[in-house]
Short mmCIF file of C-alpha atoms and ligand atoms in Angstrom, two decimals:
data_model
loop_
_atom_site.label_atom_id
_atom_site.label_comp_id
_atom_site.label_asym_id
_atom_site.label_seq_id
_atom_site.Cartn_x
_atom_site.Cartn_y
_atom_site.Cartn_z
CA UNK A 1 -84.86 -9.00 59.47
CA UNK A 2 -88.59 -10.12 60.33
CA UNK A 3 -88.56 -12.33 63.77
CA UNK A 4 -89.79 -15.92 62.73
CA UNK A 5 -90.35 -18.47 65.07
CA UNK A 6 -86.62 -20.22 63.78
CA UNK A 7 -84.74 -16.78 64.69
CA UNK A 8 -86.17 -16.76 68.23
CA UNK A 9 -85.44 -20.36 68.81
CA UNK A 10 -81.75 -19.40 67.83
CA UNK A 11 -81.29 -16.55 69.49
CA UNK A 12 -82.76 -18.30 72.90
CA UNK A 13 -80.26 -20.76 71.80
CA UNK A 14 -77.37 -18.39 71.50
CA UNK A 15 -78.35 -17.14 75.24
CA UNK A 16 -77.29 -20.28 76.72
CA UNK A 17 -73.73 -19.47 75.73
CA UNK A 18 -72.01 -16.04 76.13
CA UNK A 19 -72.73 -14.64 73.05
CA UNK A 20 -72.85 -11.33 74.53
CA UNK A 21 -68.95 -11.39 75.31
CA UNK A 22 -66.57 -10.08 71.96
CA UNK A 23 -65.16 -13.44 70.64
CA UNK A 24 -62.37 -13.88 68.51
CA UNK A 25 -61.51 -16.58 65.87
CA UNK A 26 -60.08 -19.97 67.48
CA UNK A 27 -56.89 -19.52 65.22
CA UNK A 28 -56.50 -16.79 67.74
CA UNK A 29 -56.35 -17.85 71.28
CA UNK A 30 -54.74 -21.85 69.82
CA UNK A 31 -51.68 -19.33 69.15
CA UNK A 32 -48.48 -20.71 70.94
CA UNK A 33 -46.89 -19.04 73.59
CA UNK A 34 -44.49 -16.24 72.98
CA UNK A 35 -41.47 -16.46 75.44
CA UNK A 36 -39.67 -13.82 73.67
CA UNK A 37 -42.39 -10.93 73.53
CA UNK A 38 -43.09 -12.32 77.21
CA UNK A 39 -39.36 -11.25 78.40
CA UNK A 40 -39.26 -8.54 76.03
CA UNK A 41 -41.98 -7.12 78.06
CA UNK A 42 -41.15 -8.39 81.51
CA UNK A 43 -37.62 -6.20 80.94
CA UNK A 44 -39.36 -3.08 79.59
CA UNK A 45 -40.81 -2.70 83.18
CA UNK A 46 -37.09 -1.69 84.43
CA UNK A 47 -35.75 1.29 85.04
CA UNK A 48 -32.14 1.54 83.54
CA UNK A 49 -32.45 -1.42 81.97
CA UNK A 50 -29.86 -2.27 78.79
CA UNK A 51 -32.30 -4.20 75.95
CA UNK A 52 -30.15 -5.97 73.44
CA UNK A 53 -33.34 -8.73 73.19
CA UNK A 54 -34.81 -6.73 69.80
CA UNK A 55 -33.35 -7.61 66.31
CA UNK A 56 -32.48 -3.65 65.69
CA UNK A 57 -29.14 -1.79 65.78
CA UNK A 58 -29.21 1.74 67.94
CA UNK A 59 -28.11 3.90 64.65
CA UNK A 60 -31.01 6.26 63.78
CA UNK A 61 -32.23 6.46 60.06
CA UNK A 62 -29.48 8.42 58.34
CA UNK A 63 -30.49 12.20 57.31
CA UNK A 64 -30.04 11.36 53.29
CA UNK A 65 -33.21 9.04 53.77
CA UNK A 66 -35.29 11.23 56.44
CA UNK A 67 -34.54 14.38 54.19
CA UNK A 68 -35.70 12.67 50.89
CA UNK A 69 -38.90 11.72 52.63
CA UNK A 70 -39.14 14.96 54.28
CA UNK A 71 -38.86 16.48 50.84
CA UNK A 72 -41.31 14.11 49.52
CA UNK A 73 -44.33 15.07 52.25
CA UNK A 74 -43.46 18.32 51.39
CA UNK A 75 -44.08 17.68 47.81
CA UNK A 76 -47.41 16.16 48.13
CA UNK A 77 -46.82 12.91 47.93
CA UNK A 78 -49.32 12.11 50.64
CA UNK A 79 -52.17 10.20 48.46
CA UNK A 80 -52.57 6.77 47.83
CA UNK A 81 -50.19 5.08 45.58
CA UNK A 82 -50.20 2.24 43.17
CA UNK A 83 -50.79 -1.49 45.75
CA UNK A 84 -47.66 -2.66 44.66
CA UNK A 85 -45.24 0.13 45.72
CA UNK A 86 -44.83 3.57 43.34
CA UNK A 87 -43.27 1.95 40.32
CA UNK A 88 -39.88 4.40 40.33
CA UNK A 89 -39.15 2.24 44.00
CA UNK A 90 -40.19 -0.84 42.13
CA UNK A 91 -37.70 0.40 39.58
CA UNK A 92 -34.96 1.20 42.18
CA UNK A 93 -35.42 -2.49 43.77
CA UNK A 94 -34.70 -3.78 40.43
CA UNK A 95 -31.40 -1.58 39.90
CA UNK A 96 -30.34 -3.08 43.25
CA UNK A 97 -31.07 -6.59 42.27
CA UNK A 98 -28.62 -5.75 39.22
CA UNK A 99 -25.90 -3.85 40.61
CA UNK A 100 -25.48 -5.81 44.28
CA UNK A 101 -26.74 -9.27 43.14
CA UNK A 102 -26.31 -8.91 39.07
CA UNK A 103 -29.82 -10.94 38.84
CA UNK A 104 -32.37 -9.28 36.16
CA UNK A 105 -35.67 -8.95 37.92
CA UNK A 106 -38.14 -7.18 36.18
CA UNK A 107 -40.32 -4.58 38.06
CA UNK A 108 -43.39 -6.56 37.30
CA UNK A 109 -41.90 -9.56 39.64
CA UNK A 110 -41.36 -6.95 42.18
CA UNK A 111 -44.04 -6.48 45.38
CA UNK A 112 -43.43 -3.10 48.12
CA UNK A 113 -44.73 -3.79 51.04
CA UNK A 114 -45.14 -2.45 54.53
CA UNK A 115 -42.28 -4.52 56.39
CA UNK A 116 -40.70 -7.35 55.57
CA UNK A 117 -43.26 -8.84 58.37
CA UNK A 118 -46.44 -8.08 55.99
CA UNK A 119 -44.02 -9.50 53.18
CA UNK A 120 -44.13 -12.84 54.44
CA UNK A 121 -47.60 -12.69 55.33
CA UNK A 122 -48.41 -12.07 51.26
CA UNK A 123 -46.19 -14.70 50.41
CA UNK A 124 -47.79 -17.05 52.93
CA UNK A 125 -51.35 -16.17 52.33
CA UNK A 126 -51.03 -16.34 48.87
CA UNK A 127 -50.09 -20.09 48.35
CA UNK A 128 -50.72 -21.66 52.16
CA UNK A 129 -54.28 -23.53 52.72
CA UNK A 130 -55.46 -24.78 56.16
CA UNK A 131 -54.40 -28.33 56.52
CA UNK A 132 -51.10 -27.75 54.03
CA UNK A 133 -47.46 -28.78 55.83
CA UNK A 134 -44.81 -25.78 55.41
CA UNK A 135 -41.33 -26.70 56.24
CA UNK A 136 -39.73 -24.34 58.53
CA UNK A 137 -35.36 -24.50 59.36
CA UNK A 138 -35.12 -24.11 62.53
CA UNK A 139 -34.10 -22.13 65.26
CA UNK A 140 -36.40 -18.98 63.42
CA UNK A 141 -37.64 -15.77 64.26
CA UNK A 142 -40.68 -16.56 66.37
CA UNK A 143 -42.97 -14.17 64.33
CA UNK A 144 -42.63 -16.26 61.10
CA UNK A 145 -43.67 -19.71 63.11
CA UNK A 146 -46.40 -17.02 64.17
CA UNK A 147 -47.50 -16.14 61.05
CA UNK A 148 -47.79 -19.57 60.01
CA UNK A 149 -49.87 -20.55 62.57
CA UNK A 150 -52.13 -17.89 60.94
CA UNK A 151 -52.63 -19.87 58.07
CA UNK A 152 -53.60 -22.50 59.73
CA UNK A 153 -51.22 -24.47 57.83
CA UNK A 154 -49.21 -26.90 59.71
CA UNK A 155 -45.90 -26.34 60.79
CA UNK A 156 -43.04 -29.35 60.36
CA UNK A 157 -39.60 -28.33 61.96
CA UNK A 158 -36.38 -28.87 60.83
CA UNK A 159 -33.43 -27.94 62.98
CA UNK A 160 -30.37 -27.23 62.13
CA UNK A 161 -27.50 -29.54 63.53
CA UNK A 162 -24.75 -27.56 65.80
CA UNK A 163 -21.43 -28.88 66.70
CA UNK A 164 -18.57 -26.56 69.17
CA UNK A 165 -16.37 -26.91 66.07
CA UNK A 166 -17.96 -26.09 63.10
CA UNK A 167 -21.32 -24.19 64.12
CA UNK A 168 -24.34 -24.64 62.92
CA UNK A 169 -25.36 -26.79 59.14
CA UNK A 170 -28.17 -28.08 57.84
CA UNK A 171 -28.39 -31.94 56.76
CA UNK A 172 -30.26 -31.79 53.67
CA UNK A 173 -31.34 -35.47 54.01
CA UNK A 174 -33.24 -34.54 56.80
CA UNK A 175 -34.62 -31.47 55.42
CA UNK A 176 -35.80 -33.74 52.04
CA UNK A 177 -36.81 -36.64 54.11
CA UNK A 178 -39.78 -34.07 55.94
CA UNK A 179 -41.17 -33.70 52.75
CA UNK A 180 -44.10 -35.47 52.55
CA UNK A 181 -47.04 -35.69 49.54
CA UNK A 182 -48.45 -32.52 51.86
CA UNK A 183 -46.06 -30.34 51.95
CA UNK A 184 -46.85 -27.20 50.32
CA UNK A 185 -43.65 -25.32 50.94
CA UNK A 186 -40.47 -24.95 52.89
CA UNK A 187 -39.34 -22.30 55.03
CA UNK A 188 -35.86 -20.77 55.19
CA UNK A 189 -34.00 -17.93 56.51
CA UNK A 190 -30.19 -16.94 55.64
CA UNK A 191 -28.70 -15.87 56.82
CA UNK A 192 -30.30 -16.82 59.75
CA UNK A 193 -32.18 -14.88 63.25
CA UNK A 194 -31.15 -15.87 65.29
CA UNK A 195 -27.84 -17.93 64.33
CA UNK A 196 -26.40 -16.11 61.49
CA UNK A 197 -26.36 -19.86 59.72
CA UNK A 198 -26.00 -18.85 56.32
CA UNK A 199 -26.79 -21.27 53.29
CA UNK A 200 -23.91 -22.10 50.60
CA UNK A 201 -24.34 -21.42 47.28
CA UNK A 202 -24.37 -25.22 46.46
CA UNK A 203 -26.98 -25.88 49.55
CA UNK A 204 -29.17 -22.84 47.82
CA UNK A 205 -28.64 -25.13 44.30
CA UNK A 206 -29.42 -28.18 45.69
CA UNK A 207 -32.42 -27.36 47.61
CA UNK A 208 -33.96 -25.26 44.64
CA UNK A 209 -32.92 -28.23 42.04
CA UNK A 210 -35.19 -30.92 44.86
CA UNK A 211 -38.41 -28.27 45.12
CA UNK A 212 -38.21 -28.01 41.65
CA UNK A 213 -38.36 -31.30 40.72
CA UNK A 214 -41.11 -31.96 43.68
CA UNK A 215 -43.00 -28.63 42.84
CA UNK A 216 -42.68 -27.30 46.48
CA UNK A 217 -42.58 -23.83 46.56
CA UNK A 218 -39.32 -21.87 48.56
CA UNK A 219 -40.33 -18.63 50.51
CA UNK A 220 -36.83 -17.54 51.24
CA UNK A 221 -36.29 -14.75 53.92
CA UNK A 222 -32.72 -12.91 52.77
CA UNK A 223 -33.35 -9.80 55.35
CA UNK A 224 -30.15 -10.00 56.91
CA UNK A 225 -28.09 -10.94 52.87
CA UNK A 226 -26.43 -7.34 53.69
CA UNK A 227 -25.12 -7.91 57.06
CA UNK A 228 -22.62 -10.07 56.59
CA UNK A 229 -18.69 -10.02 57.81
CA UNK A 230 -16.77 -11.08 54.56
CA UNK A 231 -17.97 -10.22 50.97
CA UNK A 232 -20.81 -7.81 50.41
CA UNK A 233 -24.06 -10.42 50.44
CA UNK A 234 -24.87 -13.91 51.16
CA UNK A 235 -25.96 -16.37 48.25
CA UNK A 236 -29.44 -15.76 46.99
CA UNK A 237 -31.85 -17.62 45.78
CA UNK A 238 -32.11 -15.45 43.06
CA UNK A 239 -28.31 -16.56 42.04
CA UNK A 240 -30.00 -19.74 40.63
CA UNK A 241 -33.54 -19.18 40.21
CA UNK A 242 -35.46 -18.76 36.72
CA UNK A 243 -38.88 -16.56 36.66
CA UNK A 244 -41.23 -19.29 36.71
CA UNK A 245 -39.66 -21.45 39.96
CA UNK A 246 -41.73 -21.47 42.72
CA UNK A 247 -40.13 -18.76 44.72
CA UNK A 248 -41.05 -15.89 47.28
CA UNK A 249 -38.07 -13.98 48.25
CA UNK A 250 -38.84 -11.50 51.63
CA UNK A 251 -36.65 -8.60 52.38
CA UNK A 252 -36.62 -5.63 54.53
CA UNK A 253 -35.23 -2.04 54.41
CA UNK A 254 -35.56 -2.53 58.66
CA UNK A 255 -32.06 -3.68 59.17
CA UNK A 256 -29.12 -2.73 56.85
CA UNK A 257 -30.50 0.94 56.81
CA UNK A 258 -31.84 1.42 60.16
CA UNK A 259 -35.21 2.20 59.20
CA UNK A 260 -36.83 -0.95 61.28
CA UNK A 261 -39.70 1.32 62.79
CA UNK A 262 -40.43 2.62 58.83
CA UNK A 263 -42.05 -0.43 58.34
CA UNK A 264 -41.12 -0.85 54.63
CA UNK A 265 -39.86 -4.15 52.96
CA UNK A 266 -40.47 -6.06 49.53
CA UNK A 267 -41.42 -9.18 48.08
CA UNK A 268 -39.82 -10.77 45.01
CA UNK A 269 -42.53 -13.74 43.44
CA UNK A 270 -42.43 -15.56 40.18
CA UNK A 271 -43.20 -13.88 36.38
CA UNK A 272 -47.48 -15.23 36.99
CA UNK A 273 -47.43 -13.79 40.71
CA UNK A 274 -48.34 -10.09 40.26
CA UNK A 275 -51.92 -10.40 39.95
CA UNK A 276 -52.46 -12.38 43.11
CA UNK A 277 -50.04 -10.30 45.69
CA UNK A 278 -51.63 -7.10 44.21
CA UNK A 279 -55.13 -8.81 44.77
CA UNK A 280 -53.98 -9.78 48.06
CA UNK A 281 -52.36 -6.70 49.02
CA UNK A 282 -55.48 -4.63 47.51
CA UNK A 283 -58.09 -6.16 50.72
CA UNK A 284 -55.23 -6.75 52.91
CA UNK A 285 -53.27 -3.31 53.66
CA UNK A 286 -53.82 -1.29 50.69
CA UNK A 287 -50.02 -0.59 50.03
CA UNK A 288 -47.07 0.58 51.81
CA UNK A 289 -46.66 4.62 52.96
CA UNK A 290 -46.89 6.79 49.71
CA UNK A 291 -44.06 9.40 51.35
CA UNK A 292 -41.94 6.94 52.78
CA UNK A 293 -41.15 5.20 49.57
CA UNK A 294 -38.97 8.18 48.67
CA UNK A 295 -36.39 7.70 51.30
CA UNK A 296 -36.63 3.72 50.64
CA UNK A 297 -35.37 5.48 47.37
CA UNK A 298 -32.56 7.54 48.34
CA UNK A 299 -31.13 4.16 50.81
CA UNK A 300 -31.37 2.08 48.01
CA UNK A 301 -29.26 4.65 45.82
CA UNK A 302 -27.28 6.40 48.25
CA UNK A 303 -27.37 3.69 51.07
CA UNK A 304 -23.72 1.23 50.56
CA UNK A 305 -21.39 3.62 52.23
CA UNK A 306 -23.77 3.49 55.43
CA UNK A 307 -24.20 -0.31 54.98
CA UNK A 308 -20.69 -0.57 54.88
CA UNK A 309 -19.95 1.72 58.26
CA UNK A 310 -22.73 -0.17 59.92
CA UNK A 311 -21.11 -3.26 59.05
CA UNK A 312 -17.40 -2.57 60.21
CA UNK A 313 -18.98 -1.46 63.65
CA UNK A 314 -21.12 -4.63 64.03
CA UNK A 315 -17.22 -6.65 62.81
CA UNK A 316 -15.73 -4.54 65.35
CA UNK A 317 -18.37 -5.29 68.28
CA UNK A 318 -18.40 -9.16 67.12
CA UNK A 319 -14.83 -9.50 68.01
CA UNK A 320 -15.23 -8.05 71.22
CA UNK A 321 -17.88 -10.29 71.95
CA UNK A 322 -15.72 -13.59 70.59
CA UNK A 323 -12.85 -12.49 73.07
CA UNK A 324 -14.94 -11.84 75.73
CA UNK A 325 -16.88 -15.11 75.74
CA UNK A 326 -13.60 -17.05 74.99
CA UNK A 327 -12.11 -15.58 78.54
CA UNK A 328 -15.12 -16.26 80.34
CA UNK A 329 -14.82 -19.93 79.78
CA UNK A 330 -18.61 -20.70 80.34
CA UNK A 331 -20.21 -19.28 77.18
CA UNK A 332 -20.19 -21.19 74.23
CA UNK A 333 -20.95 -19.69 70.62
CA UNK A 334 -19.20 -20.47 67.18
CA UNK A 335 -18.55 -17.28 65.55
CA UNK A 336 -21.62 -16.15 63.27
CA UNK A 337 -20.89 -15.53 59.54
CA UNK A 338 -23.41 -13.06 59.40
CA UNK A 339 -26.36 -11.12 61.07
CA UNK A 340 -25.82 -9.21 64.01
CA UNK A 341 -26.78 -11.50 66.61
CA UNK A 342 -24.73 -13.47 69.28
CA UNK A 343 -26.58 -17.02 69.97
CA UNK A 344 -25.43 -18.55 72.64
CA UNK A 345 -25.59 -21.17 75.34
CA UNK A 346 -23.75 -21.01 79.12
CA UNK A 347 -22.21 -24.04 80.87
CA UNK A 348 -24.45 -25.36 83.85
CA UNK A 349 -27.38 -23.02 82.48
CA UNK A 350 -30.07 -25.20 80.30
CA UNK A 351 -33.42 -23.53 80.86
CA UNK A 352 -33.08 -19.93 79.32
CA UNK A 353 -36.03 -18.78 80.10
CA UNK A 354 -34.47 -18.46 83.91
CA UNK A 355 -31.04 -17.36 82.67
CA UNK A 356 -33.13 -14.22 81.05
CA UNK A 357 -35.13 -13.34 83.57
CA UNK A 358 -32.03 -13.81 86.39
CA UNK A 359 -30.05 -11.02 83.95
CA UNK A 360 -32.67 -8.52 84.06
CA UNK A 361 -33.54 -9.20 87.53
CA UNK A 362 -29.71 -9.36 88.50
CA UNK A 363 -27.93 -7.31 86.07
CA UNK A 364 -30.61 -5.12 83.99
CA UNK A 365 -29.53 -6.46 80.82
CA UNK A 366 -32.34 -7.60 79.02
CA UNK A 367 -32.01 -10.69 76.27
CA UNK A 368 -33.79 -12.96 74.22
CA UNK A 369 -34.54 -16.87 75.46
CA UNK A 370 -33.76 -19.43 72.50
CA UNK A 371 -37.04 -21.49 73.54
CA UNK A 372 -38.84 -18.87 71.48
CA UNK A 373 -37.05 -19.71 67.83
CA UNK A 374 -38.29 -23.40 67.68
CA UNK A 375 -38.06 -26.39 69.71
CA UNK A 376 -34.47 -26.95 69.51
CA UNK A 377 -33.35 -24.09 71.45
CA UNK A 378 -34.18 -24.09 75.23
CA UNK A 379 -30.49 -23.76 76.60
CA UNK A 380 -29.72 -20.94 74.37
CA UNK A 381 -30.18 -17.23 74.22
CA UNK A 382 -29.68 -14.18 71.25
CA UNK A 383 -27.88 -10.70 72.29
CA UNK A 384 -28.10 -8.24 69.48
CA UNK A 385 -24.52 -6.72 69.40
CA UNK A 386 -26.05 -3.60 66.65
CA UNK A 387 -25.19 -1.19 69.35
CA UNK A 388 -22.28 1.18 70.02
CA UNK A 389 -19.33 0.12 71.34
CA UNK A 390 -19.55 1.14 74.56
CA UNK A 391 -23.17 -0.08 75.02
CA UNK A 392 -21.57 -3.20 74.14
CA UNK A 393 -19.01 -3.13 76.97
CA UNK A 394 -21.70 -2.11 79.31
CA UNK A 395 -23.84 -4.97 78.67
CA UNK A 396 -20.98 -7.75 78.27
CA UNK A 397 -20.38 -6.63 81.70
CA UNK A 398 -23.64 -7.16 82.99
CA UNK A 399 -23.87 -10.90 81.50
CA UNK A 400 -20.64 -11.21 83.36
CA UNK A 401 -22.07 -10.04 86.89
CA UNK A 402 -24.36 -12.94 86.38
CA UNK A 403 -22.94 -15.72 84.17
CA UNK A 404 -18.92 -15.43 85.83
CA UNK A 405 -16.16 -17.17 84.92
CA UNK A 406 -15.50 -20.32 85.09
C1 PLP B 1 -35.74 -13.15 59.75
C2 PLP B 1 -36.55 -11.91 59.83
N1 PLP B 1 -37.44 -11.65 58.86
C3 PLP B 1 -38.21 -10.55 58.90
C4 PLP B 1 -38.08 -9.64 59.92
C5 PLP B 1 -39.00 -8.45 59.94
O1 PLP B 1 -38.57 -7.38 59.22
P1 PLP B 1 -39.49 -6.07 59.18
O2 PLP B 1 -38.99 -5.14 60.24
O3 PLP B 1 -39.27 -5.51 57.82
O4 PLP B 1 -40.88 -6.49 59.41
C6 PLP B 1 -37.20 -9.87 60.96
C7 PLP B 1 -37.09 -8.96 62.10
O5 PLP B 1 -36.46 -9.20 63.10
C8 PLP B 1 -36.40 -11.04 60.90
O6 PLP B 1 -35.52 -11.32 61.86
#
């Protein structure tokens, strides 16, 4: 570039400030606070500490999905495949959708992705604009308020309601009344991290009948439709949807086939959305793992019978975690339909943030504070009960050395 007398003026300019030092965009350091990685990593530091703050069960990947990857890095399939997932996956997703859900999606509505995470970033990025309002249900998994705030699209809240008798529901009047002329889209996980809320069919029906009607568009997160403790899936949004509604279904193979640190998931948009997630996903991460995508193949076809174990362990650990609350007296949770996560709140204890850092200083038993899903939750806290039974024992003991009986 040739120096002109304007380029010096700004670059004298530009010494005032420290333009010297890396900066980042403002999106970045306006991010809010993350209570939940903060613990996370405050526990970490611990020898012999017992983590049950992480959304993952303790199960390893099973050997028929590490051996059909194995066998598929072994057969070359180590270059770059097609954006939108190898199409036989794509295929395999679709079998799924017909066998487990008996919806007809057709490949071409069908997005691979690397994690369920990078899912819901395409789904985001692909219809949010700074200044648009997103509806979000409430308490959430932190990273999705996170990944919001990325868009620079602005957040509107809706919690659920919670009662000691029947749980946790969602008043739809108050989830319609935050819809204003601005909102873009609404938000909602079910079954829900970290409640294990789970929408009815009719709740899915009516909510998909209003966006309809008021064009909104639904990005509904249905990781956790496999872990659930009667049937074999939750209600979809797919049960009612036709190919042209506004919808953005995220799912995951991280959770009901143990392959969270895989980092594989999928993305089902309407019939028109293939060209712009495969646009997206083109300058944005290329495509999932070429080799991996085989053993997302083999736990798609070979995978029920491990759901199914996974699921009567996680049953098996939830009752022992009902009865042992119940005979403490001071911990109060209604029983979770689904997910593998305990959310619950202690007599006399309202800031969690000092009830989690008091177990792993106390007790070594590292949880997650509710103050990180949403601004609902400060007296709460999640325990991940995916572990084995004994683990579980261990760590319901250490909660007990800290939070005794009444
Ligand atoms: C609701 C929800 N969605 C998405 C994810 C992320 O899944 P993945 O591991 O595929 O990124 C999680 C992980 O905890 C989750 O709880």
């Amino acid at each position: 570039m040739r120096m002109t007398d304007s380029n010096i003026l700004s670059i004298k300019d530009r010494s005032m400030t420290d333009y010297k030092t890396p900066q980042f965009r403002s999106v970045l350091s306006a991010l809010s606070p993350n209570q939940g990685a903060e613990m996370l990593r405050y526990g970490w530091t611990k020898p012999g500490i017992i983590s049950l703050a992480q959304g993952e069960g303790s199960m390893p990947t099973p050997d028929f999905i590490a051996d059909a990857t194995y066998a598929a890095l072994k057969d070359g399939k180590t270059f770059y495949a097609p954006v939108l997932g190898v199409p036989e996956l794509r295929q395999e997703i679709s079998n799924y959708y017909a066998s487990v859900f008996k919806a007809a999606i057709p490949t071409s509505r069908i997005f691979v992705t690397s994690s369920g995470t990078t899912a819901m970033h395409l789904a985001m990025t692909s219809i949010l604009d700074e200044g648009d309002e997103i509806i979000a249900i409430t308490p959430i998994w932190k990273n999705l308020l996170g990944a919001i705030e990325l868009t620079q699209a602005h957040c509107i809240q809706v919690p659920l309601e919670h009662n000691a008798e029947q749980g946790w529901g969602l008043d739809l009047n108050k989830l319609f009344d935050a819809v204003t002329s601005r909102t873009k889209a609404m938000l909602i996980v079910t079954p829900s991290n970290p409640t294990g809320w789970t929408m009815t069919a009719q709740e899915i029906k009516t909510v998909l009948d209003f966006a309809r009607e008021r064009g909104i568009w639904i990005i509904a997160d249905e990781v956790y439709s496999r872990i659930v403790y009667e049937g074999t899936r939750s209600p979809s949004f797919l049960d009612y949807a036709k190919p042209d509604d506004k919808l953005f279904i995220v799912n995951s193979f991280s959770k009901s086939y143990a392959m969270t640190g895989w980092r594989l998931g999928w993305l089902v948009g309407p019939a028109n959305s293939e060209t712009p997630v495969r646009d997206l996903a083109l300058y944005d991460n290329m495509g999932p793992p070429t080799y991996a995508q085989y053993g997302a193949m083999a736990a798609l076809r070979h995978g029920e019978p491990f759901i199914a174990e996974q699921v009567k362990l996680w049953k098996s650990n939830l009752d022992m975690v009902m009865d042992r609350f119940e005979k403490n007296g001071r911990i109060q949770m209604h029983r979770p339909p689904a997910t593998f996560y305990a959310f619950f709140s202690v007599d006399g204890e309202p800031d969690c943030m000092k009830l989690v850092k008091s177990l792993i200083d106390e007790s070594l038993l590292s949880l997650a504070p509710g103050c990180a899903f949403g601004q609902c939750c400060a007296g709460w806290v999640r325990m991940c009960f995916a572990v084995s039974e004994q683990k579980m024992e261990q760590a319901l003991d250490r909660l007990e050395k800290v939070v005794q009986k009444a």
